[in-house]
Tab-separated table of C-alpha atoms and ligand atoms in Angstrom:
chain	number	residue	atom	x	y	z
Y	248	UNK	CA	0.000	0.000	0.000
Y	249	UNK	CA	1.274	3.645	-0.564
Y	250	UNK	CA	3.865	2.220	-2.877
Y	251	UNK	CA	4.484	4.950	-5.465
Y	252	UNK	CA	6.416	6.480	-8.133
Y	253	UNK	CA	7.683	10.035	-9.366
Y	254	UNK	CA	8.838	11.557	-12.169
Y	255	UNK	CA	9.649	14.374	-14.489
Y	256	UNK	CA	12.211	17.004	-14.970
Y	257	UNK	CA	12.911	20.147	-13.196
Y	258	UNK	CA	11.686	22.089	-16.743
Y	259	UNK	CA	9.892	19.293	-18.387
Y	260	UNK	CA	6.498	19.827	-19.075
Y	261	UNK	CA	5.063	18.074	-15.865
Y	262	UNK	CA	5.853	16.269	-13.049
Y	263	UNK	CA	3.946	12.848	-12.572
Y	264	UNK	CA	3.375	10.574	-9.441
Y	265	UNK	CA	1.433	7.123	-9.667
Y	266	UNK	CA	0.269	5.684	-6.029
Y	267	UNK	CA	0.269	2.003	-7.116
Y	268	UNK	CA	-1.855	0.195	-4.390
Y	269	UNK	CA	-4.625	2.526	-2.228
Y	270	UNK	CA	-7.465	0.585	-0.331
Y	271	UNK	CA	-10.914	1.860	-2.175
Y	272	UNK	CA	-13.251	4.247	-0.595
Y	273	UNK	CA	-10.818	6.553	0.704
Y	274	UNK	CA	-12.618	10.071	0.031
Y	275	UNK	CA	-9.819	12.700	-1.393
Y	276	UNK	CA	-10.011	16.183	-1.782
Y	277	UNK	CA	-8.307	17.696	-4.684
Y	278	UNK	CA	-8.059	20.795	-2.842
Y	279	UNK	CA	-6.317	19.296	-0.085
Y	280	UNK	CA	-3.829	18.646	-2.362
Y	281	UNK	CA	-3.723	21.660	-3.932
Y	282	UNK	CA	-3.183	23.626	-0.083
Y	283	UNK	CA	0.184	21.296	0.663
Y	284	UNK	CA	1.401	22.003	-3.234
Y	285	UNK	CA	0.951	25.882	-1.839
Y	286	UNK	CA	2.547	25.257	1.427
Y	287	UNK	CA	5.488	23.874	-0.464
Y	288	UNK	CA	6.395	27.077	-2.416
Y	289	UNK	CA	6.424	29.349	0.544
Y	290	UNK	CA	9.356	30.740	2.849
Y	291	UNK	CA	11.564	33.158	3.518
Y	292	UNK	CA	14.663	33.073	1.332
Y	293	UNK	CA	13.370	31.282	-2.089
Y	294	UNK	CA	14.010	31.906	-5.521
Y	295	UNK	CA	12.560	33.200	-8.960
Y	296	UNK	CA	11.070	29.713	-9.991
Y	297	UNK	CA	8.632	29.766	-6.880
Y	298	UNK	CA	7.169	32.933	-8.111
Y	299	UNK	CA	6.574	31.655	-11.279
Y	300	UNK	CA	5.017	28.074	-10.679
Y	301	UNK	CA	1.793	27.859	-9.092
Y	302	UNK	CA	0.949	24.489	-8.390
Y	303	UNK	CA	-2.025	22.732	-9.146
Y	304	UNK	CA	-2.692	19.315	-9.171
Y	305	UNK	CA	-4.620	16.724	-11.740
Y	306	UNK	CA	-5.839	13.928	-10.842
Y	307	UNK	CA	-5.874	11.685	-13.669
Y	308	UNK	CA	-7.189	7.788	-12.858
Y	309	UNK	CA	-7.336	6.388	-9.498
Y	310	UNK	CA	-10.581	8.590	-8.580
Y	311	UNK	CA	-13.716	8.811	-8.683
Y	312	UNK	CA	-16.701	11.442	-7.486
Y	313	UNK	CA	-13.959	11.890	-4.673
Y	314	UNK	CA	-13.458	8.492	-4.049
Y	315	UNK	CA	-10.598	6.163	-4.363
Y	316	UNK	CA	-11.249	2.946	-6.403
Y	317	UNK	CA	-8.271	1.271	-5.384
Y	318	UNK	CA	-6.667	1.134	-8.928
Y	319	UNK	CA	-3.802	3.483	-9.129
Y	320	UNK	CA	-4.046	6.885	-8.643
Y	321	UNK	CA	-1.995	8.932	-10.916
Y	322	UNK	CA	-1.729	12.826	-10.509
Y	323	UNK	CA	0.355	15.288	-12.844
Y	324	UNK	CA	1.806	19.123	-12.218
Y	325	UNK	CA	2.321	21.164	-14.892
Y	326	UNK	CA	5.460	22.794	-15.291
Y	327	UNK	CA	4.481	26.886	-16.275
Y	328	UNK	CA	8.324	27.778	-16.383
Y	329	UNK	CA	8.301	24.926	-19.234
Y	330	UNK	CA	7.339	27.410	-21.628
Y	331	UNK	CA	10.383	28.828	-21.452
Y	332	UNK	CA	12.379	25.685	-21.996
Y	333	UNK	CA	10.600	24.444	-25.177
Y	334	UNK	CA	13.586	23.858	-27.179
Y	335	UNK	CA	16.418	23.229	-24.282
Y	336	UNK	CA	14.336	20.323	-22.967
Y	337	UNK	CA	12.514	18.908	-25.996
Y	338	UNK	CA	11.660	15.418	-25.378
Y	339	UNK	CA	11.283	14.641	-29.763
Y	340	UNK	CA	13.381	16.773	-30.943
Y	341	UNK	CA	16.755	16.742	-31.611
Y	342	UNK	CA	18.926	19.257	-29.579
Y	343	UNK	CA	19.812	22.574	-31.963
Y	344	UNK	CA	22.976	23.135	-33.057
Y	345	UNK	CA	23.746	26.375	-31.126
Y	346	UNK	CA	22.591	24.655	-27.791
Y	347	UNK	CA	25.386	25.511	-25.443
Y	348	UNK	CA	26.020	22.597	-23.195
Y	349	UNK	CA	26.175	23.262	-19.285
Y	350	UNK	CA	29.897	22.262	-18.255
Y	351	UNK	CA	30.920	23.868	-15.207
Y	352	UNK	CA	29.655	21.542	-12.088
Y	353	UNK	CA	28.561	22.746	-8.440
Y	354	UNK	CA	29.808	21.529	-5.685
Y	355	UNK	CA	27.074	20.035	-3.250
Y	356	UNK	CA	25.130	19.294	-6.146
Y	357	UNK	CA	24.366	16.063	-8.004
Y	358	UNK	CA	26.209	17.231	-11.301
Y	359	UNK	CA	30.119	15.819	-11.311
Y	360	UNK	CA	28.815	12.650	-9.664
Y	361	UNK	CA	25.579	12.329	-12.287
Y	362	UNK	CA	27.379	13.091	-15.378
Y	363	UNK	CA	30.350	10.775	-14.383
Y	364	UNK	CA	27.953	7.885	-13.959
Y	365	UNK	CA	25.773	8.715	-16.910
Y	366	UNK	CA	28.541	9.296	-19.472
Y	367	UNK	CA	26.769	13.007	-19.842
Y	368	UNK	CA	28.426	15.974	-21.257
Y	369	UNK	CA	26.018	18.206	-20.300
Y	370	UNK	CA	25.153	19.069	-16.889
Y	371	UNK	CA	21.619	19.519	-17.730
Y	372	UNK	CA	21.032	15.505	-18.159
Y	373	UNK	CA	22.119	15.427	-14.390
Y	374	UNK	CA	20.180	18.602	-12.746
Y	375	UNK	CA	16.714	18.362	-14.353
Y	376	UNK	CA	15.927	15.225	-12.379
Y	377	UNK	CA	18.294	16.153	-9.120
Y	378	UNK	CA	16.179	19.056	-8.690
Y	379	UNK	CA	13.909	19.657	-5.586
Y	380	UNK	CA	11.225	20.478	-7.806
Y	381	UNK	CA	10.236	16.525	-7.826
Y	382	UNK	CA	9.504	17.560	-3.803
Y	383	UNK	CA	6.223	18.924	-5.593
Y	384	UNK	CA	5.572	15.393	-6.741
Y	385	UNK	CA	5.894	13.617	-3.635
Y	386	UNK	CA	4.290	16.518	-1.855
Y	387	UNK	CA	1.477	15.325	-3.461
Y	388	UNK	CA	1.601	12.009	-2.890
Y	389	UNK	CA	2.126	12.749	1.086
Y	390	UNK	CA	-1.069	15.074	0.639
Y	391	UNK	CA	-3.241	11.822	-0.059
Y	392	UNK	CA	-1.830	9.652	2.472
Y	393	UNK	CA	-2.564	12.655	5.075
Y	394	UNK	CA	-5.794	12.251	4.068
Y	395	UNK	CA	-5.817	8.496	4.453
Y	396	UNK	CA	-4.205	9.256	8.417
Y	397	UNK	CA	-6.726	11.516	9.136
Y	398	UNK	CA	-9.365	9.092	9.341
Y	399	UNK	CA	-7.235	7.499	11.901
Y	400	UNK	CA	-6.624	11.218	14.038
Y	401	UNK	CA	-3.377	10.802	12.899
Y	402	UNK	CA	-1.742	14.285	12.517
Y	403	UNK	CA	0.930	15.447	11.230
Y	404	UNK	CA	3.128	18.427	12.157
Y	405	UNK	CA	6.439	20.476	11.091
Y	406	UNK	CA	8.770	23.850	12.631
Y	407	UNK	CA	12.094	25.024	11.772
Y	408	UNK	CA	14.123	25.030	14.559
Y	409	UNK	CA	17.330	26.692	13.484
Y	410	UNK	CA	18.196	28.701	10.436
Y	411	UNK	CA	22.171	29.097	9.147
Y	412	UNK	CA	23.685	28.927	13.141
Y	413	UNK	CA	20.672	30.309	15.053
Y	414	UNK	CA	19.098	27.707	17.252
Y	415	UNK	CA	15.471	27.922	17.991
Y	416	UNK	CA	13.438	25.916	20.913
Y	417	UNK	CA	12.231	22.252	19.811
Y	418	UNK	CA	9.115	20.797	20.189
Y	419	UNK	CA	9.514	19.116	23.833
Y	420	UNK	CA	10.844	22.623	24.837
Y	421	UNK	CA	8.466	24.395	23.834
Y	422	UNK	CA	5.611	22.040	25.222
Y	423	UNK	CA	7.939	21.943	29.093
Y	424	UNK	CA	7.567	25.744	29.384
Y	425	UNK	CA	3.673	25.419	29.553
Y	426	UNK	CA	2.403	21.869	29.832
Y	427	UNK	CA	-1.266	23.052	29.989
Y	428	UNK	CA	-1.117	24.958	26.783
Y	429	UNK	CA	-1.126	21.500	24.346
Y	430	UNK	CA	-3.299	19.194	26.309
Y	431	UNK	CA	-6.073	18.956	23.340
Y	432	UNK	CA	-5.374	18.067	19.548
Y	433	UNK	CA	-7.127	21.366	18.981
Y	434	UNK	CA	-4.484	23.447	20.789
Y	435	UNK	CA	-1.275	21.211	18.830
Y	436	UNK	CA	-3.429	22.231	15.511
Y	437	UNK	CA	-3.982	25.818	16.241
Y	438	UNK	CA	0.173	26.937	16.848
Y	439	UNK	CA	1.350	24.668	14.243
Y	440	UNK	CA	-1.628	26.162	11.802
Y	441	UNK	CA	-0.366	29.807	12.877
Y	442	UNK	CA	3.234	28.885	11.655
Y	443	UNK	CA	1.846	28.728	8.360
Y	444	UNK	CA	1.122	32.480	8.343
Y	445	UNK	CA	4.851	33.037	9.352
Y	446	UNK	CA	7.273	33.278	6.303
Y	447	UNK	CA	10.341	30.847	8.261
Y	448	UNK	CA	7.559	28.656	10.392
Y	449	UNK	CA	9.687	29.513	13.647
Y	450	UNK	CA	7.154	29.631	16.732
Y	451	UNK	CA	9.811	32.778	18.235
Y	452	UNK	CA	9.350	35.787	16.742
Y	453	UNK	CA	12.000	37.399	17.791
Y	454	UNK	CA	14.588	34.457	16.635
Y	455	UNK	CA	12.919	34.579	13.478
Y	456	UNK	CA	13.651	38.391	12.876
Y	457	UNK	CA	17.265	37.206	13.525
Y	458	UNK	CA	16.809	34.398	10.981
Y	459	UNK	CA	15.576	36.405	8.345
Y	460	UNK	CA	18.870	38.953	8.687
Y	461	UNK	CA	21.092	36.159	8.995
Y	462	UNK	CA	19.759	34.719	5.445
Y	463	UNK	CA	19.825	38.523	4.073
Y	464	UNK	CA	23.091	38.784	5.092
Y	465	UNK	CA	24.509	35.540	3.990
Y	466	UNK	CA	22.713	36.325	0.295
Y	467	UNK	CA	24.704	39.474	0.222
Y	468	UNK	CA	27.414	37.832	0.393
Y	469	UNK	CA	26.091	35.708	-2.109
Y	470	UNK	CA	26.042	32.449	-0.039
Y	471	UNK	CA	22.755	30.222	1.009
Y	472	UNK	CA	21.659	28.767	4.303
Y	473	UNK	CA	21.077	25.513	5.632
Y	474	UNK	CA	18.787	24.333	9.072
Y	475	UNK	CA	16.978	22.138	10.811
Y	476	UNK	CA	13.597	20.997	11.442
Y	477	UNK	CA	11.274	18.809	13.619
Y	478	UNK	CA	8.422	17.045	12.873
Y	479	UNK	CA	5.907	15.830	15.279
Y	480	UNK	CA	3.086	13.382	14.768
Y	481	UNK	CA	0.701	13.093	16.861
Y	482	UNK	CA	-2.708	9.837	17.105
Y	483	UNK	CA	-0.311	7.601	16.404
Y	484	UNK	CA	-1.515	3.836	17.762
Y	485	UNK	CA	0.794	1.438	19.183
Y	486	UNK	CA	1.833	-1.082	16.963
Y	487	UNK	CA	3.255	0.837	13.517
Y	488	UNK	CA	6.813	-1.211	12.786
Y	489	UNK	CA	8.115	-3.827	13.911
Y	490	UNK	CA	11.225	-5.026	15.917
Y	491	UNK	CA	11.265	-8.530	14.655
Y	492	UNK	CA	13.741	-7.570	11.353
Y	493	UNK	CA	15.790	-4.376	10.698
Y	494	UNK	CA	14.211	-3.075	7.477
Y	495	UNK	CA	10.520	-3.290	9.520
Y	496	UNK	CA	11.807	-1.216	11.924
Y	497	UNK	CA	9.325	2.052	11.920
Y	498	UNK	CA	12.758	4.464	12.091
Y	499	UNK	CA	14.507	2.473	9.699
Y	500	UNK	CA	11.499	3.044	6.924
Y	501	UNK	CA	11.501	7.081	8.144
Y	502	UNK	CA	15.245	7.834	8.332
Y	503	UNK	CA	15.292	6.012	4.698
Y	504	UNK	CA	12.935	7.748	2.987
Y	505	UNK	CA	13.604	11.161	4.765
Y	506	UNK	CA	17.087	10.842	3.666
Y	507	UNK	CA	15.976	10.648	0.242
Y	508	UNK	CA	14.688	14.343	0.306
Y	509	UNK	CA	17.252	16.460	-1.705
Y	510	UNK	CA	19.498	18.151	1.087
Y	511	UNK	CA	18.825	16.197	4.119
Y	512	UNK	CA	21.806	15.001	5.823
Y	513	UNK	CA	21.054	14.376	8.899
Y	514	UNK	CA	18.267	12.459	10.641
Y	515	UNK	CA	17.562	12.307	14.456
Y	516	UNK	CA	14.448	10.517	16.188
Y	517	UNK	CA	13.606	11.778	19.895
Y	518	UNK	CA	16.395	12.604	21.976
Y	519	UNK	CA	18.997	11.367	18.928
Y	520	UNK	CA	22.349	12.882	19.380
Y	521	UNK	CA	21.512	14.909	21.958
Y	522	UNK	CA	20.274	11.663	23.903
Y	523	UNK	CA	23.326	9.624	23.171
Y	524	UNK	CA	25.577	11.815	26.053
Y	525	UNK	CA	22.866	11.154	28.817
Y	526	UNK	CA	23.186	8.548	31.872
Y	527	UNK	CA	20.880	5.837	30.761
Y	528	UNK	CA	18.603	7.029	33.634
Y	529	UNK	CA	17.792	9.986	31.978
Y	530	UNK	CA	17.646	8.729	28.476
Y	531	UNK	CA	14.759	6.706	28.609
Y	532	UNK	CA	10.724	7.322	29.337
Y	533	UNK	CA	9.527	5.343	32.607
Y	534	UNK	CA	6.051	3.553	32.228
Y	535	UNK	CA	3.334	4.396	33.902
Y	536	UNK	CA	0.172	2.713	33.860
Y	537	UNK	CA	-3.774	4.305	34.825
Y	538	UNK	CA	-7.275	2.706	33.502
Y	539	UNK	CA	-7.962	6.041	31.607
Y	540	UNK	CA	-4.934	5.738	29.656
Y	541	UNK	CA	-3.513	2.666	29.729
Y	542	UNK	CA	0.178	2.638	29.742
Y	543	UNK	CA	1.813	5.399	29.181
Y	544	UNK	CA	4.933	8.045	29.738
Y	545	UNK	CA	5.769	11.038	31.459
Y	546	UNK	CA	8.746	12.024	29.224
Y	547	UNK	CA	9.361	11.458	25.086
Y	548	UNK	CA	13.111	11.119	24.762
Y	549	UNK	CA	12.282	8.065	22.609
Y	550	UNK	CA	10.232	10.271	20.404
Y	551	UNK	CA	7.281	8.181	19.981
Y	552	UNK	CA	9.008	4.689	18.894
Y	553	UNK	CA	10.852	2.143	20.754
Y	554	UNK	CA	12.015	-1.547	19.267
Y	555	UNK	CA	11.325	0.163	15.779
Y	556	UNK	CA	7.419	0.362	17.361
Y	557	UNK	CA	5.179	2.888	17.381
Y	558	UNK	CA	4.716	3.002	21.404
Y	559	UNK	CA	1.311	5.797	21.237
Y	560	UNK	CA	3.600	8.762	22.184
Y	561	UNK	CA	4.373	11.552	19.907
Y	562	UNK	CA	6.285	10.700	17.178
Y	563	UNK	CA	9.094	13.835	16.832
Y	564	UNK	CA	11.867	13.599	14.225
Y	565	UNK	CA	14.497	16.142	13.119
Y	566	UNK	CA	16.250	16.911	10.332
Y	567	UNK	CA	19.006	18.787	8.940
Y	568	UNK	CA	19.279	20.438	6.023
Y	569	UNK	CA	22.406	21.427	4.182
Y	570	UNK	CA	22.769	24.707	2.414
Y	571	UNK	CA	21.718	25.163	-1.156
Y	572	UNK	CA	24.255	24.097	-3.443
Y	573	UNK	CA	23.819	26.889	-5.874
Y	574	UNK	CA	25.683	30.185	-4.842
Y	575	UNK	CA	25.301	33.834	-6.423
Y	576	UNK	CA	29.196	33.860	-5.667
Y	577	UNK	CA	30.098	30.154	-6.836
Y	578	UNK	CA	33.290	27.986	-5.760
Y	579	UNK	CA	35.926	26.771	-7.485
Y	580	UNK	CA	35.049	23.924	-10.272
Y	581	UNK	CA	36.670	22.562	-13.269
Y	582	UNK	CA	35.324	22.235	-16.431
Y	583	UNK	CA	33.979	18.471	-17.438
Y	584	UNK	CA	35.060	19.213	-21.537
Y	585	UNK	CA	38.210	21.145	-21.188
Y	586	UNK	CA	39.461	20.144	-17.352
Y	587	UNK	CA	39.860	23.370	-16.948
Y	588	UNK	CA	39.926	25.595	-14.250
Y	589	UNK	CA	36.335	27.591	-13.589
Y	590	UNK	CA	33.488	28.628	-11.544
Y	591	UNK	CA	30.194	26.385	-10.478
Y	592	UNK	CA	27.227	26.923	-12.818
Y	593	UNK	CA	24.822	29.741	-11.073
Y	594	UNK	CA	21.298	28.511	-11.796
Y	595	UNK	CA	18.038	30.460	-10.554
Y	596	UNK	CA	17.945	29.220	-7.131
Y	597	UNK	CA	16.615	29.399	-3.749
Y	598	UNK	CA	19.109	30.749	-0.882
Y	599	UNK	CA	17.268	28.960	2.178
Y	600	UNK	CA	14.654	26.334	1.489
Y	601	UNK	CA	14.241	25.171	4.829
Y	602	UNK	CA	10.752	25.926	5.724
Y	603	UNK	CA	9.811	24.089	2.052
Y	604	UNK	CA	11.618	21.112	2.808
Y	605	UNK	CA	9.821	20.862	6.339
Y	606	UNK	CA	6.645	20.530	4.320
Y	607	UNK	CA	8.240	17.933	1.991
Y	608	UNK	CA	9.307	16.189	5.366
Y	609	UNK	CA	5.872	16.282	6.382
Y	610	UNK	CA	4.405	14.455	3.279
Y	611	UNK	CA	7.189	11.903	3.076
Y	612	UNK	CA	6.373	10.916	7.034
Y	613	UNK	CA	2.858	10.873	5.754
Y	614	UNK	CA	3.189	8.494	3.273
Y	615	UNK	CA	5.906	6.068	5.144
Y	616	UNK	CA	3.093	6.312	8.355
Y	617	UNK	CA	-0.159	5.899	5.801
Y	618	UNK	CA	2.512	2.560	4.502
Y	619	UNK	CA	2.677	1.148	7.692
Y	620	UNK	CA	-0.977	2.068	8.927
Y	621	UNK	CA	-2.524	-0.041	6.212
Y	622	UNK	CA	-0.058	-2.845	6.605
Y	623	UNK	CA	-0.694	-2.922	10.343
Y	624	UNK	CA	-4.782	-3.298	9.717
Y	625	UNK	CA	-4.678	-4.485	6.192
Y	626	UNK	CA	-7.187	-4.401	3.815
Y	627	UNK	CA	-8.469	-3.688	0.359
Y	628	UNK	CA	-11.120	-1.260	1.348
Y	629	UNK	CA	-11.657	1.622	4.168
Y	630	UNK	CA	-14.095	-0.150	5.502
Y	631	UNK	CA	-12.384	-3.482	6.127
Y	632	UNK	CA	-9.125	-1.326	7.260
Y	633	UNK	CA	-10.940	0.546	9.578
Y	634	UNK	CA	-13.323	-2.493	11.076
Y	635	UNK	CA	-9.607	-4.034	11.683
Y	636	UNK	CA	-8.013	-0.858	13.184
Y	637	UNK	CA	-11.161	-0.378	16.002
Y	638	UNK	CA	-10.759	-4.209	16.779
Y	639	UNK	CA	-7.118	-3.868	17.448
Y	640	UNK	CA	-7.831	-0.936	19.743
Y	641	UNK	CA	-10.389	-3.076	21.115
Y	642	UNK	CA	-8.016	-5.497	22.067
Y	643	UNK	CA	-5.938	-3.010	23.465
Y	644	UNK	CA	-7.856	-2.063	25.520
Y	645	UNK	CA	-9.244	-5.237	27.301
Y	646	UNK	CA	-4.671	-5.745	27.613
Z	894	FMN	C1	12.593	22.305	-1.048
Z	894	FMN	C2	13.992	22.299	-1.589
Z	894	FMN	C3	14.407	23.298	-2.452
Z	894	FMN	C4	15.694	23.309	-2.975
Z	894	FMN	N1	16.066	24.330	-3.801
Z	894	FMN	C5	17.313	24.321	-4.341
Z	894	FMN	C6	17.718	25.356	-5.231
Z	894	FMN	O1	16.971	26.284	-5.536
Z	894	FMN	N2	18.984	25.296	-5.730
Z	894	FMN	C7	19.861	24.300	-5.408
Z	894	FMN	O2	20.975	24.290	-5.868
Z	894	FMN	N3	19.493	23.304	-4.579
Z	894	FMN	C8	18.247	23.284	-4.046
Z	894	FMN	N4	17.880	22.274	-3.187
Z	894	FMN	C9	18.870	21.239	-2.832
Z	894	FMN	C10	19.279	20.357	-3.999
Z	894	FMN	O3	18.155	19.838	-4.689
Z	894	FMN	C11	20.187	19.223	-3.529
Z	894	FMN	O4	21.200	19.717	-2.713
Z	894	FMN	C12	20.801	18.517	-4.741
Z	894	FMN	O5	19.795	17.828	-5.457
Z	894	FMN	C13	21.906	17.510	-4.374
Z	894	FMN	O6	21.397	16.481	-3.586
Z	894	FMN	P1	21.900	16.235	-2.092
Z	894	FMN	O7	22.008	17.577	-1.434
Z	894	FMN	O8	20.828	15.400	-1.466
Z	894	FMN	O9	23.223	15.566	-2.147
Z	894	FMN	C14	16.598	22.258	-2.631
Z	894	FMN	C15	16.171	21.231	-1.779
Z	894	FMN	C16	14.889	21.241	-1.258
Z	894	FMN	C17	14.454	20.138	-0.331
């Protein structure tokens, strides 16, 4: 289930993505879709090509009157900057004569290694597919499997918590300086929702100000910023993953597929790195058990998943994001047709793409969580996954 597929160039004419295997009868909103595409392009610090694309999404088989059939659902984004690239990316024709090649690699960026592989002698063959614009693709994708975890009150969450150097206050911190504040789903929603309206989806203000010179600054100097952020899921059942091999491990699927976002380098579930330098004593979340709740925890340095298990806790991940490869001012490079000496190509780009990529980190959690939901209660239809989901929460309960 939630197996799927992406593709298309950066200035193709569209971007595809085919879900292969969906249970029927899941009700999807185009327009659902359409608000994470949006949430994608925003943030402080992007480039020319965001204010040119507007995405939209088609929906082209898989649907019906709103409804999943079960047969694969394929969905397509139109490229508008394609216009412009008519001739440079022409699938049937042959390339023009006068068509200068792009030589020069960047470092950090997928060219040297791509074109060495390929046998290319032009760049382009490399950096039309290495491109984040695919993100919009999956971003997609994730924005149907939200849908499919909201039936289950499965929610999912992002913030950037540092920008270039400047640190801002995670998740648990924020939540330990007022433990009332978040005790309802509705109160989680309503300061993640706000972040949207923010233009680096930093819950401080004030360290956002600072975030927002730092990237104007570093542009000046024509350099780009990297970061980190956190993702927090909350509804999640007991029971997603498994500890009985290492590739069913719930992290193991995550850190996998979050590494496979363009620019993530770094993954880190609960406590992570931070957690590895604690006494044991303090590293792990004691059980507690009442009738109202059942078993549960008093701390999260796990962050939500123990034995590669879901153990009903929030789930909170975070990642780190390198800085854009592309710089105004580029580095040293050498030329792939003469060897010789030059600078890195300067493509339109983005300076910090942080916040984006926390939305993209959102939809690829989505769809590795809506993956394991439907293996956990299995299925072909909503129905028979969610008669199989209240039964196992049954039997929880009766533990
Ligand atoms: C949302 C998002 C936007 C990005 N925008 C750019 C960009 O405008 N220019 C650029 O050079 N790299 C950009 N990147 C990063 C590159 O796509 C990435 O560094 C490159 O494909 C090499 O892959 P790697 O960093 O995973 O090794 C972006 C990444 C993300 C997640």
């Amino acid at each position: 289930m939630f197996e799927y597929l992406t593709a298309g160039e950066s200035h193709g004419p569209r971007l595809t993505a085919i879900i292969k295997s969906l249970p029927a009868g899941l009700k999807v909103e185009v327009e659902a879709v359409n608000e994470q595409l949006f949430r994608r392009q925003q943030g402080y610090g992007r480039g020319g090509r965001m204010k040119i694309e507007s995405d939209q999404v088609i929906i082209n088989s898989g649907l019906r009157h709103k409804e999943t059939l079960g047969t694969p659902l394929s969905m397509t984004i139109e490229n508008k900057d394609w216009q412009n690239w008519v001739e440079v990316m022409a699938p049937d024709k042959e390339a023009e004569a006068d068509m200068e090649a792009l030589t020069n690699p960047r470092p950090g960026h997928a060219d040297l290694p791509g074109a060495l592989k390929y046998n290319h002698r032009d760049l382009r063959n490399v950096l039309e597919r290495a491109s984040a614009r695919e993100t919009a693709a999956r971003t997609a994708v994730g924005a149907v499997a939200r849908q499919f975890l909201n039936q289950f009150d499965i929610n999912i969450y992002s913030h950037v918590i540092q920008i270039g150097n400047l640190k801002s206050e995670t998740w648990t911190d924020i939540k330990a300086k007022d433990p009332e504040r978040f005790k309802r789903e509705s109160d989680i929603k309503e300061y993640f929702d706000e972040l949207d309206k923010t233009e680096l989806r930093c819950g401080d203000t004030a360290r956002t100000e600072a975030m927002k010179h730092l990237i104007d600054s570093w542009r000046a100097n024509g350099d780009s910023v990297g970061g980190v952020f956190e993702i927090v899921v909350t509804g999640l059942p007991v029971g997603l993953g498994s500890h009985v091999h290492w590739d069913l491990k719930l992290e193991s699927k995550l850190a996998a597929q979050l590494m496979g976002i363009q620019a993530i380098k770094g993954v880190e579930i609960g406590a992570g790195f931070k957690g590895a330098g604690l006494p044991g004593s303090k590293a792990h979340d004691e059980i507690f058990y009442n009738l109202d709740r059942g078993f549960y925890r008093k701390s999260n340095q796990a962050g939500g998943i123990e034995g590669g298990i879901s153990n009903g806790e929030e789930l909170i991940i975070r990642l780190a994001m390198k800085p854009i490869p592309t710089l105004a001012k580029p580095l040293h490079s050498a030329d792939i047709i003469s060897k010789k000496e030059t600078t890195a190509a300067k493509e339109r780009s983005d300076v910090c793409a942080v916040p984006a990529a926390s939305i993209v980190g959102e939809a690829v959690t989505a769809s590795v969580l809506a993956s394991s939901t439907a293996e956990k209660f299995g299925g072909d239809s909503m129905q028979e996954i969610k008669r199989n989901y209240d039964s196992y929460l049954e039997q929880l309960r009766k533990f």
